[in-house]
mmCIF file of C-alpha atoms in Angstrom:
data_model
loop_
_atom_site.group_PDB
_atom_site.id
_atom_site.type_symbol
_atom_site.label_atom_id
_atom_site.label_comp_id
_atom_site.label_asym_id
_atom_site.label_seq_id
_atom_site.Cartn_x
_atom_site.Cartn_y
_atom_site.Cartn_z
ATOM 1 C CA MET J 1 -22.994 -102.752 -4.960
ATOM 2 C CA ARG J 2 -23.988 -103.040 -1.321
ATOM 3 C CA ALA J 3 -22.289 -100.936 1.379
ATOM 4 C CA LEU J 4 -22.279 -100.584 5.113
ATOM 5 C CA ILE J 5 -21.613 -96.999 6.275
ATOM 6 C CA THR J 6 -20.678 -96.490 9.931
ATOM 7 C CA GLY J 7 -21.362 -93.054 11.321
ATOM 8 C CA ALA J 8 -24.012 -92.631 8.661
ATOM 9 C CA ALA J 9 -25.684 -89.775 10.513
ATOM 10 C CA GLY J 10 -22.540 -87.569 10.507
ATOM 11 C CA GLN J 11 -21.446 -85.042 7.897
ATOM 12 C CA ASP J 12 -19.541 -87.503 5.707
ATOM 13 C CA GLY J 13 -22.001 -90.355 6.227
ATOM 14 C CA THR J 14 -24.966 -88.177 5.191
ATOM 15 C CA LEU J 15 -23.277 -86.884 2.088
ATOM 16 C CA LEU J 16 -21.899 -90.372 1.175
ATOM 17 C CA SER J 17 -25.386 -91.862 1.610
ATOM 18 C CA GLU J 18 -26.776 -89.257 -0.806
ATOM 19 C CA GLU J 19 -24.055 -89.941 -3.367
ATOM 20 C CA LEU J 20 -24.388 -93.718 -3.262
ATOM 21 C CA LEU J 21 -28.146 -93.750 -3.378
ATOM 22 C CA ALA J 22 -27.973 -91.614 -6.471
ATOM 23 C CA LEU J 23 -25.783 -94.329 -7.962
ATOM 24 C CA ASN J 24 -28.315 -97.026 -6.988
ATOM 25 C CA TRP J 25 -26.210 -98.705 -4.323
ATOM 26 C CA ASP J 26 -27.942 -100.740 -1.635
ATOM 27 C CA LEU J 27 -27.057 -99.196 1.728
ATOM 28 C CA VAL J 28 -27.086 -100.055 5.406
ATOM 29 C CA GLY J 29 -26.130 -97.258 7.759
ATOM 30 C CA THR J 30 -25.205 -97.273 11.485
ATOM 31 C CA LYS J 31 -25.709 -94.588 14.085
ATOM 32 C CA LEU J 32 -25.563 -94.108 17.788
ATOM 33 C CA ALA J 33 -28.611 -94.898 19.891
ATOM 34 C CA SER J 34 -28.702 -91.257 20.945
ATOM 35 C CA GLU J 35 -28.808 -89.897 17.350
ATOM 36 C CA VAL J 36 -32.206 -88.862 15.950
ATOM 37 C CA LEU J 37 -32.576 -88.836 12.208
ATOM 38 C CA SER J 38 -34.647 -86.076 10.591
ATOM 39 C CA GLU J 39 -37.122 -86.874 7.819
ATOM 40 C CA ASP J 40 -34.861 -85.345 5.153
ATOM 41 C CA TYR J 41 -31.986 -87.684 6.119
ATOM 42 C CA PRO J 42 -31.048 -89.808 3.073
ATOM 43 C CA LEU J 43 -31.631 -93.137 4.772
ATOM 44 C CA TYR J 44 -34.695 -92.045 6.743
ATOM 45 C CA GLY J 45 -37.114 -95.000 6.726
ATOM 46 C CA SER J 46 -34.464 -97.312 5.326
ATOM 47 C CA GLN J 47 -32.200 -99.783 7.068
ATOM 48 C CA VAL J 48 -30.283 -98.010 9.816
ATOM 49 C CA GLU J 49 -28.734 -100.036 12.559
ATOM 50 C CA ILE J 50 -27.815 -98.809 16.016
ATOM 51 C CA LEU J 51 -24.165 -99.703 16.609
ATOM 52 C CA ASP J 52 -21.605 -99.283 19.304
ATOM 53 C CA ILE J 53 -18.361 -99.806 17.441
ATOM 54 C CA THR J 54 -16.519 -100.558 20.696
ATOM 55 C CA ASP J 55 -18.617 -103.699 21.153
ATOM 56 C CA PHE J 56 -17.269 -106.594 19.140
ATOM 57 C CA ASP J 57 -20.429 -108.713 19.220
ATOM 58 C CA SER J 58 -22.488 -105.738 17.950
ATOM 59 C CA VAL J 59 -20.022 -105.154 15.100
ATOM 60 C CA LYS J 60 -20.105 -108.803 14.085
ATOM 61 C CA ARG J 61 -23.953 -108.848 14.203
ATOM 62 C CA VAL J 62 -24.254 -105.805 11.950
ATOM 63 C CA VAL J 63 -21.705 -107.070 9.456
ATOM 64 C CA ALA J 64 -23.385 -110.443 9.275
ATOM 65 C CA SER J 65 -26.804 -108.854 8.872
ATOM 66 C CA ALA J 66 -25.807 -106.237 6.298
ATOM 67 C CA LYS J 67 -23.756 -108.622 4.106
ATOM 68 C CA PRO J 68 -21.890 -105.665 2.491
ATOM 69 C CA GLU J 69 -19.349 -105.758 -0.300
ATOM 70 C CA VAL J 70 -17.820 -102.546 1.068
ATOM 71 C CA ILE J 71 -17.601 -101.006 4.476
ATOM 72 C CA PHE J 72 -17.044 -97.278 4.780
ATOM 73 C CA HIS J 73 -15.864 -96.862 8.363
ATOM 74 C CA LEU J 74 -16.609 -93.214 9.133
ATOM 75 C CA ALA J 75 -17.763 -93.546 12.745
ATOM 76 C CA GLY J 76 -15.612 -92.164 15.544
ATOM 77 C CA ILE J 77 -14.597 -89.112 17.470
ATOM 78 C CA SER J 78 -13.353 -86.372 15.127
ATOM 79 C CA SER J 79 -13.030 -83.313 17.372
ATOM 80 C CA VAL J 80 -9.456 -82.520 18.383
ATOM 81 C CA GLY J 81 -10.708 -80.433 21.291
ATOM 82 C CA PHE J 82 -12.926 -83.198 22.585
ATOM 83 C CA SER J 83 -10.049 -85.699 22.212
ATOM 84 C CA ILE J 84 -7.802 -83.488 24.364
ATOM 85 C CA GLU J 85 -10.368 -83.506 27.112
ATOM 86 C CA ASN J 86 -11.261 -87.205 26.702
ATOM 87 C CA PRO J 87 -8.110 -89.009 25.471
ATOM 88 C CA GLU J 88 -9.003 -92.507 26.741
ATOM 89 C CA LEU J 89 -12.504 -92.418 25.326
ATOM 90 C CA THR J 90 -11.079 -91.209 21.985
ATOM 91 C CA LYS J 91 -8.677 -94.117 21.866
ATOM 92 C CA SER J 92 -11.382 -96.608 22.856
ATOM 93 C CA VAL J 93 -13.733 -95.469 20.137
ATOM 94 C CA ASN J 94 -11.314 -94.667 17.311
ATOM 95 C CA VAL J 95 -8.848 -97.547 17.761
ATOM 96 C CA GLY J 96 -11.248 -100.062 19.301
ATOM 97 C CA GLY J 97 -13.756 -99.574 16.450
ATOM 98 C CA VAL J 98 -11.158 -100.364 13.785
ATOM 99 C CA GLU J 99 -9.883 -103.350 15.835
ATOM 100 C CA ASN J 100 -13.327 -104.814 16.076
ATOM 101 C CA PHE J 101 -14.111 -104.512 12.378
ATOM 102 C CA LEU J 102 -10.775 -105.967 11.318
ATOM 103 C CA LYS J 103 -11.257 -108.858 13.825
ATOM 104 C CA VAL J 104 -14.667 -109.610 12.252
ATOM 105 C CA LEU J 105 -13.243 -109.347 8.750
ATOM 106 C CA SER J 106 -10.490 -111.827 9.604
ATOM 107 C CA ASP J 107 -13.183 -114.478 9.590
ATOM 108 C CA ALA J 108 -13.043 -116.264 6.228
ATOM 109 C CA GLN J 109 -16.763 -115.624 5.489
ATOM 110 C CA PHE J 110 -16.138 -111.853 5.668
ATOM 111 C CA SER J 111 -12.598 -111.670 4.338
ATOM 112 C CA ASN J 112 -13.480 -110.410 0.895
ATOM 113 C CA ILE J 113 -15.270 -107.269 2.201
ATOM 114 C CA HIS J 114 -13.431 -104.088 1.190
ATOM 115 C CA PHE J 115 -12.763 -102.096 4.409
ATOM 116 C CA ILE J 116 -12.329 -98.373 3.787
ATOM 117 C CA ASN J 117 -11.098 -96.631 6.910
ATOM 118 C CA ALA J 118 -11.412 -92.824 7.234
ATOM 119 C CA ALA J 119 -8.008 -91.646 8.384
ATOM 120 C CA THR J 120 -6.668 -88.066 8.618
ATOM 121 C CA VAL J 121 -3.664 -86.119 7.371
ATOM 122 C CA GLU J 122 -3.145 -85.037 11.009
ATOM 123 C CA ILE J 123 -1.360 -88.313 11.553
ATOM 124 C CA TYR J 124 1.639 -86.991 9.622
ATOM 125 C CA ASP J 125 4.578 -84.728 10.477
ATOM 126 C CA ALA J 126 3.659 -81.543 8.699
ATOM 127 C CA ALA J 127 6.855 -79.821 9.806
ATOM 128 C CA LYS J 128 8.948 -81.774 7.291
ATOM 129 C CA GLY J 129 7.524 -80.376 4.087
ATOM 130 C CA VAL J 130 4.745 -81.478 1.772
ATOM 131 C CA ILE J 131 2.767 -84.448 3.107
ATOM 132 C CA THR J 132 2.518 -87.559 0.923
ATOM 133 C CA GLU J 133 1.500 -91.145 1.726
ATOM 134 C CA SER J 134 5.099 -91.962 2.576
ATOM 135 C CA SER J 135 5.561 -89.138 5.062
ATOM 136 C CA SER J 136 6.558 -90.043 8.597
ATOM 137 C CA LEU J 137 3.915 -90.290 11.276
ATOM 138 C CA GLU J 138 3.908 -87.742 14.077
ATOM 139 C CA PRO J 139 0.418 -87.205 15.519
ATOM 140 C CA GLN J 140 0.123 -84.087 17.672
ATOM 141 C CA SER J 141 -3.190 -84.727 19.500
ATOM 142 C CA PRO J 142 -5.056 -87.637 21.103
ATOM 143 C CA TYR J 143 -7.380 -87.551 18.079
ATOM 144 C CA ALA J 144 -4.462 -87.801 15.607
ATOM 145 C CA GLN J 145 -2.749 -90.506 17.742
ATOM 146 C CA SER J 146 -5.904 -92.626 17.709
ATOM 147 C CA LYS J 147 -6.328 -92.277 13.959
ATOM 148 C CA SER J 148 -2.650 -93.111 13.539
ATOM 149 C CA GLU J 149 -3.128 -96.381 15.410
ATOM 150 C CA GLY J 150 -6.197 -97.215 13.350
ATOM 151 C CA TYR J 151 -4.215 -96.476 10.195
ATOM 152 C CA LEU J 152 -1.437 -98.834 11.265
ATOM 153 C CA LEU J 153 -3.966 -101.562 12.120
ATOM 154 C CA CYS J 154 -5.356 -101.397 8.605
ATOM 155 C CA ARG J 155 -1.901 -101.560 7.061
ATOM 156 C CA ALA J 156 -1.110 -104.649 9.193
ATOM 157 C CA ALA J 157 -4.355 -106.318 8.226
ATOM 158 C CA ARG J 158 -3.624 -105.665 4.552
ATOM 159 C CA GLN J 159 -0.380 -107.598 4.990
ATOM 160 C CA THR J 160 -2.455 -110.637 5.978
ATOM 161 C CA GLY J 161 -4.454 -110.394 2.768
ATOM 162 C CA LEU J 162 -7.445 -108.358 3.873
ATOM 163 C CA PRO J 163 -8.551 -105.695 1.320
ATOM 164 C CA THR J 164 -8.191 -102.602 3.437
ATOM 165 C CA THR J 165 -7.771 -98.960 2.379
ATOM 166 C CA ASN J 166 -6.810 -95.984 4.488
ATOM 167 C CA ALA J 167 -8.547 -92.977 2.970
ATOM 168 C CA ILE J 168 -6.423 -90.220 4.479
ATOM 169 C CA LEU J 169 -8.606 -87.132 4.510
ATOM 170 C CA SER J 170 -7.703 -83.494 4.656
ATOM 171 C CA ASN J 171 -9.946 -80.977 6.345
ATOM 172 C CA HIS J 172 -13.275 -81.050 4.486
ATOM 173 C CA GLU J 173 -16.313 -78.952 5.154
ATOM 174 C CA SER J 174 -19.971 -78.665 4.325
ATOM 175 C CA TYR J 175 -23.193 -77.081 5.610
ATOM 176 C CA LEU J 176 -23.490 -80.095 7.923
ATOM 177 C CA ARG J 177 -20.296 -79.156 9.842
ATOM 178 C CA PRO J 178 -21.225 -78.556 13.524
ATOM 179 C CA VAL J 179 -20.465 -75.263 15.213
ATOM 180 C CA GLU J 180 -17.995 -77.062 17.516
ATOM 181 C CA PHE J 181 -15.672 -76.999 14.526
ATOM 182 C CA VAL J 182 -14.003 -73.670 13.584
ATOM 183 C CA THR J 183 -15.499 -73.543 10.059
ATOM 184 C CA GLY J 184 -18.976 -74.245 11.427
ATOM 185 C CA LYS J 185 -18.507 -71.654 14.122
ATOM 186 C CA ILE J 186 -17.454 -69.051 11.567
ATOM 187 C CA ALA J 187 -20.377 -69.782 9.249
ATOM 188 C CA ASN J 188 -22.854 -69.668 12.119
ATOM 189 C CA GLY J 189 -21.273 -66.500 13.563
ATOM 190 C CA VAL J 190 -21.303 -64.710 10.244
ATOM 191 C CA ALA J 191 -24.983 -65.556 9.733
ATOM 192 C CA ARG J 192 -25.833 -64.301 13.221
ATOM 193 C CA ILE J 193 -23.983 -61.055 12.674
ATOM 194 C CA SER J 194 -25.626 -60.570 9.296
ATOM 195 C CA LEU J 195 -29.067 -60.978 10.887
ATOM 196 C CA GLY J 196 -28.250 -58.660 13.782
ATOM 197 C CA LEU J 197 -28.256 -61.501 16.333
ATOM 198 C CA ASP J 198 -24.598 -61.069 17.323
ATOM 199 C CA THR J 199 -21.721 -58.634 16.983
ATOM 200 C CA ARG J 200 -18.590 -60.683 17.346
ATOM 201 C CA ILE J 201 -17.024 -64.102 16.698
ATOM 202 C CA GLU J 202 -14.505 -65.334 19.281
ATOM 203 C CA LEU J 203 -11.649 -67.240 17.714
ATOM 204 C CA GLY J 204 -8.159 -68.446 18.606
ATOM 205 C CA ASN J 205 -5.241 -68.261 16.219
ATOM 206 C CA ILE J 206 -6.561 -67.430 12.732
ATOM 207 C CA ASP J 207 -3.108 -67.375 11.109
ATOM 208 C CA VAL J 208 -3.117 -71.074 10.296
ATOM 209 C CA ALA J 209 -3.113 -72.632 6.802
ATOM 210 C CA LYS J 210 -4.552 -76.056 6.067
ATOM 211 C CA ASP J 211 -5.761 -78.019 3.069
ATOM 212 C CA TRP J 212 -9.461 -77.163 3.428
ATOM 213 C CA CYS J 213 -11.891 -78.475 0.790
ATOM 214 C CA SER J 214 -15.420 -79.436 0.164
ATOM 215 C CA ALA J 215 -16.759 -82.502 1.922
ATOM 216 C CA ARG J 216 -18.707 -83.369 -1.222
ATOM 217 C CA ASP J 217 -15.458 -83.671 -3.136
ATOM 218 C CA ILE J 218 -13.961 -85.905 -0.450
ATOM 219 C CA VAL J 219 -17.071 -88.109 -0.555
ATOM 220 C CA ALA J 220 -16.629 -88.400 -4.315
ATOM 221 C CA GLY J 221 -13.101 -89.649 -3.596
ATOM 222 C CA LEU J 222 -14.414 -92.294 -1.207
ATOM 223 C CA VAL J 223 -16.788 -93.473 -3.883
ATOM 224 C CA SER J 224 -13.880 -93.732 -6.346
ATOM 225 C CA ILE J 225 -11.911 -95.836 -3.915
ATOM 226 C CA ALA J 226 -14.787 -98.281 -3.656
ATOM 227 C CA SER J 227 -15.724 -98.251 -7.361
ATOM 228 C CA LYS J 228 -12.107 -98.884 -8.476
ATOM 229 C CA GLN J 229 -11.534 -101.353 -5.607
ATOM 230 C CA PHE J 230 -8.402 -99.448 -4.647
ATOM 231 C CA VAL J 231 -6.502 -101.173 -1.860
ATOM 232 C CA GLY J 232 -3.735 -99.264 -0.132
ATOM 233 C CA ASP J 233 -3.221 -95.830 1.441
ATOM 234 C CA VAL J 234 -4.320 -92.768 -0.425
ATOM 235 C CA ILE J 235 -4.605 -89.075 0.501
ATOM 236 C CA LEU J 236 -7.733 -87.152 -0.476
ATOM 237 C CA ALA J 237 -7.003 -83.425 -0.473
ATOM 238 C CA SER J 238 -7.041 -80.379 -2.684
ATOM 239 C CA GLY J 239 -3.288 -79.850 -2.800
ATOM 240 C CA GLU J 240 -3.806 -76.198 -1.863
ATOM 241 C CA SER J 241 -2.969 -74.603 1.496
ATOM 242 C CA THR J 242 -5.643 -72.065 2.507
ATOM 243 C CA ASN J 243 -5.210 -69.623 5.383
ATOM 244 C CA LEU J 244 -8.141 -69.574 7.826
ATOM 245 C CA THR J 245 -8.363 -65.809 7.219
ATOM 246 C CA GLU J 246 -9.388 -66.560 3.620
ATOM 247 C CA ILE J 247 -12.363 -68.673 4.869
ATOM 248 C CA ILE J 248 -13.335 -65.843 7.237
ATOM 249 C CA ARG J 249 -13.071 -63.304 4.445
ATOM 250 C CA GLU J 250 -15.230 -65.399 2.098
ATOM 251 C CA ALA J 251 -17.842 -66.027 4.744
ATOM 252 C CA PHE J 252 -18.258 -62.325 5.522
ATOM 253 C CA SER J 253 -18.111 -61.429 1.847
ATOM 254 C CA TYR J 254 -21.065 -63.773 1.207
ATOM 255 C CA VAL J 255 -23.242 -61.491 3.349
ATOM 256 C CA GLY J 256 -21.755 -58.289 1.951
ATOM 257 C CA ILE J 257 -19.386 -57.435 4.852
ATOM 258 C CA GLU J 258 -15.832 -56.555 3.769
ATOM 259 C CA ASN J 259 -14.398 -55.217 7.057
ATOM 260 C CA TRP J 260 -14.365 -58.664 8.681
ATOM 261 C CA HIS J 261 -11.534 -57.783 11.097
ATOM 262 C CA ASP J 262 -13.967 -55.589 13.017
ATOM 263 C CA TYR J 263 -16.078 -58.588 13.948
ATOM 264 C CA ILE J 264 -13.377 -60.991 15.168
ATOM 265 C CA THR J 265 -12.339 -61.173 18.797
ATOM 266 C CA PHE J 266 -9.138 -63.006 19.728
ATOM 267 C CA LYS J 267 -9.490 -65.401 22.684
ATOM 268 C CA GLU J 268 -6.294 -66.901 23.953
ATOM 269 C CA SER J 269 -8.059 -69.873 25.565
ATOM 270 C CA LEU J 270 -9.168 -71.044 22.144
ATOM 271 C CA ILE J 271 -5.584 -71.484 20.873
ATOM 272 C CA ARG J 272 -4.504 -75.080 20.305
ATOM 273 C CA LYS J 273 -0.926 -75.326 21.484
ATOM 274 C CA ASP J 274 -0.269 -78.287 19.189
ATOM 275 C CA GLU J 275 -1.721 -76.680 16.060
ATOM 276 C CA ARG J 276 0.591 -76.571 13.054
ATOM 277 C CA ARG J 277 0.852 -73.186 11.365
ATOM 278 C CA GLU J 278 0.732 -74.606 7.834
ATOM 279 C CA ILE J 279 -0.075 -77.963 6.297
ATOM 280 C CA ARG J 280 0.783 -78.671 2.644
ATOM 281 C CA ILE J 281 -0.337 -81.862 0.967
ATOM 282 C CA ASP J 282 0.384 -83.648 -2.278
ATOM 283 C CA PRO J 283 -2.730 -85.555 -3.503
ATOM 284 C CA SER J 284 -1.162 -86.738 -6.810
ATOM 285 C CA LEU J 285 -1.602 -90.419 -5.956
ATOM 286 C CA ALA J 286 -5.376 -90.001 -5.825
ATOM 287 C CA LYS J 287 -5.285 -88.151 -9.152
ATOM 288 C CA ARG J 288 -3.205 -90.933 -10.703
ATOM 289 C CA GLU J 289 -4.884 -94.016 -9.234
ATOM 290 C CA LEU J 290 -8.431 -92.796 -8.771
ATOM 291 C CA ASP J 291 -8.664 -90.141 -11.513
ATOM 292 C CA TRP J 292 -9.989 -87.926 -8.696
ATOM 293 C CA SER J 293 -9.383 -84.354 -7.615
ATOM 294 C CA THR J 294 -11.319 -81.627 -5.850
ATOM 295 C CA THR J 295 -13.522 -79.431 -8.050
ATOM 296 C CA THR J 296 -15.509 -77.185 -5.691
ATOM 297 C CA PRO J 297 -14.162 -73.636 -5.235
ATOM 298 C CA LEU J 298 -13.627 -72.335 -1.689
ATOM 299 C CA ARG J 299 -16.182 -69.600 -2.257
ATOM 300 C CA ASP J 300 -18.905 -72.111 -3.106
ATOM 301 C CA TRP J 301 -18.652 -74.369 -0.088
ATOM 302 C CA VAL J 302 -18.098 -71.476 2.348
ATOM 303 C CA GLY J 303 -21.162 -69.737 0.915
ATOM 304 C CA GLU J 304 -23.221 -72.868 1.252
ATOM 305 C CA MET J 305 -22.258 -73.126 4.880
ATOM 306 C CA VAL J 306 -23.221 -69.514 5.644
ATOM 307 C CA GLN J 307 -26.476 -69.845 3.696
ATOM 308 C CA HIS J 308 -27.420 -72.947 5.652
ATOM 309 C CA HIS J 309 -27.130 -71.023 8.935
ATOM 310 C CA LEU J 310 -29.006 -68.060 7.481
ATOM 311 C CA ASP J 311 -31.838 -70.416 6.495
ATOM 312 C CA SER J 312 -31.861 -72.220 9.817
ATOM 313 C CA LEU J 313 -32.020 -68.874 11.624
ATOM 314 C CA GLY J 314 -35.118 -68.047 9.662
ATOM 315 C CA GLU J 315 -33.955 -65.671 6.938
ATOM 316 C CA SER J 316 -32.036 -65.749 3.673
ATOM 317 C CA VAL J 317 -30.101 -62.854 2.149
ATOM 318 C CA HIS J 318 -29.956 -64.492 -1.298
#
């Protein structure tokens, strides 16, 4: 199989590249011109194209050059905080990128390419119970709104005969998660405290529960979608709602600190007014259609994140 991965330098793109290379897929990745790839990047020295997904001609050029059987569209703006500060840019990138790819794929010579779009569970109305693929849409942030529009574009394209899939992803984390995201901030902060480089972590509301899981598990789900040629909408999630305090507790426990409350400082400016207190998700369709489910325990992926920061700061406690 031959695949094109947009956003190949990001968390999901990196892990997906590793997974597909291990399966002997032929890959072409895309990245921003500003992104620099390290020598340990999976596609380092291979075919990586610079791509602005908001530019139609560039998208068409890359698709024509790569000749993929599958496109994993992972590129885009994924930070809710950034989207709140930059709503127009977020829409331009997240909606415009999907539009451009679907426009290219509407050409008969590309119409058999399986387009897998990375959507998010944040497009749904979590206040009305457990989220399924048929839940009503009610995005609460510019990020979620943009992903909702991309999701609808893929559904509309599917009605015209294009093989499109919305892979609707829950919160998924790994050692590659930047510190701009709360889990990355926690992992980095715990490592710094453990090494005596800091004394506190500033956080907003920590009494929130989401379906957090391992990014490696989510990537395995994406591979299943492509391998089984699943066309439709499918949620990839653990099915378990985990409070953020559990992640904090596990992170501190990894470095032998049990009194984690003593190291957390509440900062009101970090509270997201639109944040839902609890998100519960039913991933049974993925289990049924893809024979997929998450397998990595919370403790394992949280520990991996903390260890990564310990290593990058120059010391390991394990």
